[in-house]
Coordinates of C-alpha atoms in Angstrom, one line a residue:
M6 CA -19.6 0.6 -15.5
V7 CA -17.0 2.3 -14.3
T8 CA -14.9 5.2 -16.5
R9 CA -11.2 6.3 -15.7
T10 CA -9.7 8.8 -17.5
V11 CA -5.8 8.3 -18.5
L12 CA -3.4 10.2 -20.7
S13 CA -2.3 8.7 -23.9
L14 CA 0.0 9.9 -26.6
S15 CA -2.6 11.8 -28.5
G16 CA -4.4 13.3 -25.5
V17 CA -7.1 12.4 -22.9
T18 CA -8.6 9.0 -23.3
A19 CA -11.7 7.7 -21.4
L20 CA -11.4 3.8 -20.5
A21 CA -14.7 2.0 -19.8
L22 CA -13.9 -0.8 -16.9
T23 CA -16.6 -3.2 -17.1
G24 CA -15.2 -5.7 -14.6
P25 CA -12.4 -7.2 -12.5
T26 CA -10.2 -8.2 -16.0
A27 CA -10.5 -4.8 -17.3
F28 CA -7.5 -2.8 -18.1
L29 CA -6.4 -0.8 -14.9
A30 CA -9.4 -2.4 -12.6
P31 CA -8.7 -1.7 -9.2
L32 CA -7.4 -4.3 -7.0
E33 CA -10.8 -4.0 -4.6
W34 CA -12.4 -6.1 -7.6
G35 CA -10.4 -8.7 -7.0
G36 CA -8.3 -8.8 -10.4
G37 CA -4.9 -9.3 -8.5
P38 CA -1.8 -7.2 -9.2
L39 CA -1.3 -4.7 -11.8
T40 CA 0.9 -6.6 -14.3
V41 CA 3.1 -6.0 -17.6
D42 CA 0.1 -7.2 -19.7
A43 CA -2.1 -4.2 -18.6
L44 CA 0.6 -1.7 -20.2
P45 CA -0.3 0.4 -23.0
P46 CA 1.3 0.6 -26.4
F47 CA 3.3 3.6 -25.6
V48 CA 4.9 3.7 -22.2
Y49 CA 6.1 6.7 -20.1
T50 CA 8.3 5.4 -17.0
A51 CA 9.0 8.1 -14.1
H52 CA 12.9 7.8 -13.9
R53 CA 13.8 7.9 -10.3
G54 CA 10.1 9.1 -10.1
G55 CA 10.9 12.0 -12.6
A56 CA 13.9 13.6 -10.9
L57 CA 13.4 17.0 -12.7
E58 CA 9.9 17.0 -10.8
V59 CA 10.4 15.4 -7.5
P60 CA 13.1 14.5 -5.1
E61 CA 14.7 11.6 -6.8
N62 CA 14.2 8.0 -5.2
S63 CA 12.2 9.5 -2.3
M64 CA 8.9 7.8 -1.0
S65 CA 7.4 11.2 -1.2
G66 CA 8.5 11.9 -4.8
L67 CA 7.6 8.1 -5.8
M68 CA 3.9 8.7 -4.3
T69 CA 3.7 12.2 -6.0
A70 CA 4.6 10.5 -9.4
F71 CA 2.0 7.7 -8.5
E72 CA -0.8 10.0 -7.5
R73 CA -0.3 12.3 -10.6
G74 CA -1.0 9.3 -12.9
T75 CA 1.5 10.6 -15.5
A76 CA 3.5 7.5 -15.9
Q77 CA 2.7 3.8 -16.4
V78 CA 5.9 2.8 -14.7
I79 CA 7.7 4.2 -11.8
D80 CA 11.5 3.4 -11.4
A81 CA 13.8 3.5 -8.6
D82 CA 17.5 2.3 -7.9
T83 CA 18.4 -0.2 -5.4
R84 CA 21.5 -0.7 -3.4
M85 CA 22.6 -3.3 -0.8
L86 CA 23.9 -2.5 3.0
A87 CA 26.4 -4.2 4.6
D88 CA 24.1 -6.6 6.3
G89 CA 21.9 -7.4 3.0
T90 CA 19.2 -5.1 3.4
L91 CA 18.1 -3.7 0.1
V92 CA 17.6 0.2 0.2
V93 CA 16.7 2.8 -2.5
L94 CA 19.5 5.3 -3.7
H95 CA 21.1 5.8 -7.0
D96 CA 24.8 6.6 -6.2
A97 CA 27.3 4.2 -4.4
T98 CA 27.9 7.0 -1.7
L99 CA 25.7 9.2 0.1
D100 CA 27.1 12.4 -0.7
R101 CA 25.2 13.7 -3.5
T102 CA 21.8 12.9 -2.4
T103 CA 21.8 13.1 1.5
Y104 CA 23.0 14.8 4.2
A105 CA 25.6 12.2 5.1
T106 CA 28.7 11.3 3.3
G107 CA 30.6 7.7 2.6
P108 CA 29.6 4.4 1.0
V109 CA 26.2 2.8 1.3
N110 CA 27.4 -0.5 1.6
L111 CA 29.0 0.1 4.7
L112 CA 25.7 1.0 6.6
T113 CA 23.7 -1.4 8.3
A114 CA 19.4 -1.2 8.3
R115 CA 19.5 0.4 11.6
E116 CA 22.1 3.0 10.6
W117 CA 20.0 3.6 7.6
Q118 CA 17.2 4.9 9.7
H119 CA 19.2 8.0 10.5
V120 CA 20.1 9.0 6.8
L121 CA 18.1 12.0 5.4
L122 CA 17.7 12.8 1.9
R123 CA 18.7 16.5 0.7
P124 CA 16.4 17.4 -2.2
Q125 CA 18.0 18.7 -5.2
R126 CA 17.9 22.6 -5.8
H127 CA 16.5 22.0 -9.2
V128 CA 13.5 20.4 -7.9
P129 CA 10.4 22.8 -7.9
G130 CA 8.2 23.2 -4.5
F131 CA 8.8 22.4 -1.2
W132 CA 9.4 18.9 0.2
R133 CA 9.9 17.4 3.5
I134 CA 13.1 16.0 4.9
E135 CA 12.8 12.2 5.1
R136 CA 14.9 9.2 5.1
P137 CA 15.4 7.3 1.8
P138 CA 13.0 3.9 1.6
T139 CA 14.0 0.4 1.4
V140 CA 13.2 -1.6 -1.2
A141 CA 10.8 -3.8 0.7
E142 CA 9.0 -0.3 1.5
V143 CA 8.7 0.5 -2.1
L144 CA 7.4 -3.0 -3.1
D145 CA 4.7 -2.7 -0.3
R146 CA 3.6 0.6 -1.1
F147 CA 3.0 0.4 -4.7
G148 CA 3.6 -3.3 -5.7
G149 CA 0.6 -4.3 -7.6
R150 CA -1.0 -0.9 -8.0
V151 CA 1.5 0.5 -10.8
M152 CA 4.2 -1.3 -12.6
L153 CA 7.8 -0.7 -10.9
M154 CA 11.4 -0.8 -12.4
L155 CA 14.2 -1.4 -10.2
E156 CA 17.6 -1.2 -11.2
A157 CA 19.8 -3.7 -9.4
K158 CA 23.0 -1.1 -8.8
D159 CA 24.7 -4.0 -7.1
P160 CA 24.7 -7.4 -9.2
E161 CA 25.3 -9.5 -6.1
S162 CA 21.7 -8.5 -4.5
L163 CA 19.8 -9.8 -7.3
N164 CA 19.1 -13.0 -5.4
R165 CA 17.4 -11.1 -2.3
L166 CA 15.9 -8.7 -4.9
S167 CA 14.1 -11.6 -6.3
A168 CA 13.3 -13.0 -3.1
L169 CA 11.4 -9.7 -2.1
I170 CA 9.6 -9.7 -5.4
H171 CA 8.5 -13.1 -5.2
A172 CA 7.3 -13.2 -2.0
R173 CA 5.0 -10.8 -2.6
G174 CA 3.8 -12.2 -5.9
L175 CA 5.1 -9.3 -7.9
A176 CA 7.2 -11.1 -10.5
R177 CA 5.0 -10.0 -13.4
S178 CA 4.8 -6.5 -11.8
V179 CA 8.3 -5.2 -11.6
F180 CA 11.2 -4.8 -14.1
V181 CA 14.6 -5.7 -12.9
N182 CA 16.9 -3.3 -14.6
S183 CA 20.6 -3.6 -15.1
N184 CA 23.6 -2.6 -17.7
K185 CA 24.9 -6.1 -17.5
P186 CA 23.3 -8.8 -20.0
W187 CA 24.6 -11.5 -17.7
V188 CA 22.5 -10.1 -14.9
A189 CA 19.6 -9.6 -17.4
R190 CA 19.7 -13.3 -18.4
R191 CA 20.2 -14.2 -14.5
A192 CA 16.8 -11.9 -13.7
H193 CA 15.0 -14.0 -16.6
H194 CA 16.2 -17.4 -15.1
L195 CA 14.8 -16.2 -11.7
G196 CA 11.4 -15.8 -13.2
L197 CA 11.8 -12.0 -13.0
L198 CA 10.8 -9.4 -16.0
A199 CA 14.4 -8.4 -17.1
Q200 CA 15.4 -5.2 -18.4
L201 CA 18.6 -4.3 -20.1
W202 CA 20.1 -0.6 -20.4
R203 CA 22.6 0.2 -23.0
S204 CA 24.8 3.3 -23.3
K205 CA 25.1 5.1 -26.8
Q206 CA 28.7 4.1 -26.9
Q207 CA 27.7 0.3 -26.0
M208 CA 24.9 0.5 -28.4
R209 CA 27.5 1.2 -31.7
T210 CA 28.8 -2.4 -31.4
D211 CA 25.6 -4.2 -29.5
R212 CA 24.1 -7.3 -31.3
P213 CA 20.8 -7.0 -29.3
E214 CA 19.0 -9.8 -31.2
R215 CA 21.5 -12.0 -29.2
W216 CA 19.2 -10.9 -25.9
S217 CA 15.6 -11.2 -27.6
S218 CA 15.2 -14.6 -25.5
F219 CA 15.6 -12.9 -22.0
V220 CA 15.3 -9.7 -22.2
D221 CA 11.6 -8.1 -21.7
V222 CA 12.6 -4.3 -22.0
L223 CA 15.7 -3.3 -23.8
D224 CA 16.6 0.2 -22.3
V225 CA 18.4 2.3 -24.8
D226 CA 20.2 5.8 -24.9
Y227 CA 18.1 8.4 -26.6
K228 CA 21.3 9.9 -27.7
A229 CA 22.4 6.9 -29.7
R230 CA 22.8 7.3 -33.7
D231 CA 19.6 6.5 -35.7
E232 CA 20.8 3.5 -37.0
D233 CA 21.4 2.0 -33.4
L234 CA 18.2 3.0 -32.3
R235 CA 16.6 1.2 -35.5
R236 CA 18.7 -1.8 -34.8
A237 CA 17.4 -2.2 -31.1
V238 CA 13.9 -1.7 -32.4
N239 CA 14.2 -4.6 -34.9
S240 CA 16.1 -6.9 -32.7
G241 CA 13.2 -9.0 -31.9
V242 CA 13.0 -7.5 -28.3
R243 CA 9.5 -6.7 -27.5
R244 CA 9.7 -3.2 -25.7
V245 CA 12.2 -1.0 -26.6
W246 CA 12.4 2.2 -24.4
A247 CA 14.5 5.2 -24.9
H248 CA 16.4 6.9 -21.5
T249 CA 16.6 9.4 -20.3
V250 CA 14.3 11.8 -22.3
T251 CA 13.5 15.2 -20.7
T252 CA 12.0 16.9 -23.8
P253 CA 9.0 16.5 -26.1
A254 CA 11.5 16.6 -29.1
Q255 CA 13.7 14.0 -27.6
R256 CA 10.5 11.8 -27.2
D257 CA 9.0 12.5 -30.8
R258 CA 12.4 11.5 -32.3
V259 CA 12.6 8.2 -30.5
L260 CA 9.1 7.8 -31.4
R261 CA 9.6 8.3 -34.8
L262 CA 12.4 5.8 -35.0
G263 CA 10.2 2.8 -33.4
C264 CA 10.6 3.1 -29.8
N265 CA 7.7 1.9 -27.8
G266 CA 8.3 3.8 -24.6
V267 CA 10.6 6.7 -23.1
I268 CA 12.1 6.8 -19.2
T269 CA 11.7 10.2 -18.4
D270 CA 12.9 13.0 -15.7
A271 CA 9.7 14.7 -16.6
P272 CA 6.7 12.7 -16.9
G273 CA 4.5 15.6 -16.3
L274 CA 5.9 17.9 -19.1
L275 CA 5.8 15.2 -21.6
T276 CA 2.5 14.1 -21.0
R277 CA 1.2 17.6 -21.0
T278 CA 2.8 18.0 -24.6
P279 CA 1.3 16.2 -27.5
V280 CA 3.3 14.3 -29.9
K281 CA 4.3 16.3 -32.9
G282 CA 2.1 15.2 -35.6
G283 CA -0.7 14.5 -33.2
K284 CA -3.1 11.6 -33.5
K285 CA -1.5 10.8 -36.8
A286 CA 2.2 9.9 -35.0
A287 CA 0.2 8.1 -32.2
R288 CA -1.1 5.7 -34.6
R289 CA 2.0 4.6 -36.1
P290 CA 3.2 1.4 -35.3
L291 CA 5.5 1.5 -32.5
G292 CA 8.2 -1.3 -33.1
P293 CA 8.0 -5.2 -32.3
L294 CA 5.3 -4.7 -29.5
N295 CA 2.7 -3.6 -31.8
R296 CA 3.5 -6.4 -34.4
R297 CA 2.8 -9.3 -32.2

């Protein structure tokens, strides 16, 4: 028997792994890729790798988030180049996070090789200069080893993104995120795990129960009103995760309101900080996921 130590809401938990179908069983045991079914009741997602702790959307930052083990899901943003290559970057331009300037969608894959990331000043530590990865590289490095969340910033890239995911057998290992309900529905019809994010303004008039048949994760703004968060939690969507949480107090509030996950720029900070109320709070039912 192998024992693996993992972080939980109430502290450190030791899991006994007894065979290839056990939770978090290593790939070497022949259990296949890690899938959504292995997620715990409450989920931490490292937003852009944990953008307050590592350089956002960089391979070194994503790898650091993976190796630290402070999140069960690692998030990255995707853009499409002029030749159809999918790459990892948040903005539509290169200006903020690289040493280059101009629109991302005018570059080719060959030109992408010369783009260099510029680590943000607020990120602690020293980081090597590197180019942003392609989506294929991220899938090949992490696919099946940890759950991934890929936001399709360019909706027209969805078919290409689907092909990359399906070709690697990762349809149950990658959430595909968008702000647009029609993109989430299309992702679902392509056999992908669909995630839909909504702003606090959108949540005032949203009727999230309309999406429960095709949305796997409803990604809600933690700054939304209590009543809007509760409506999302009670919508019938199985997983309701709040973004972009950066403090324990923000996490504890959305947990009290019934969310069963957070998307955070500071996964290390949150996993080091116990939930207010300790084990009692951690045992509280966490919305529809724990009621099924």
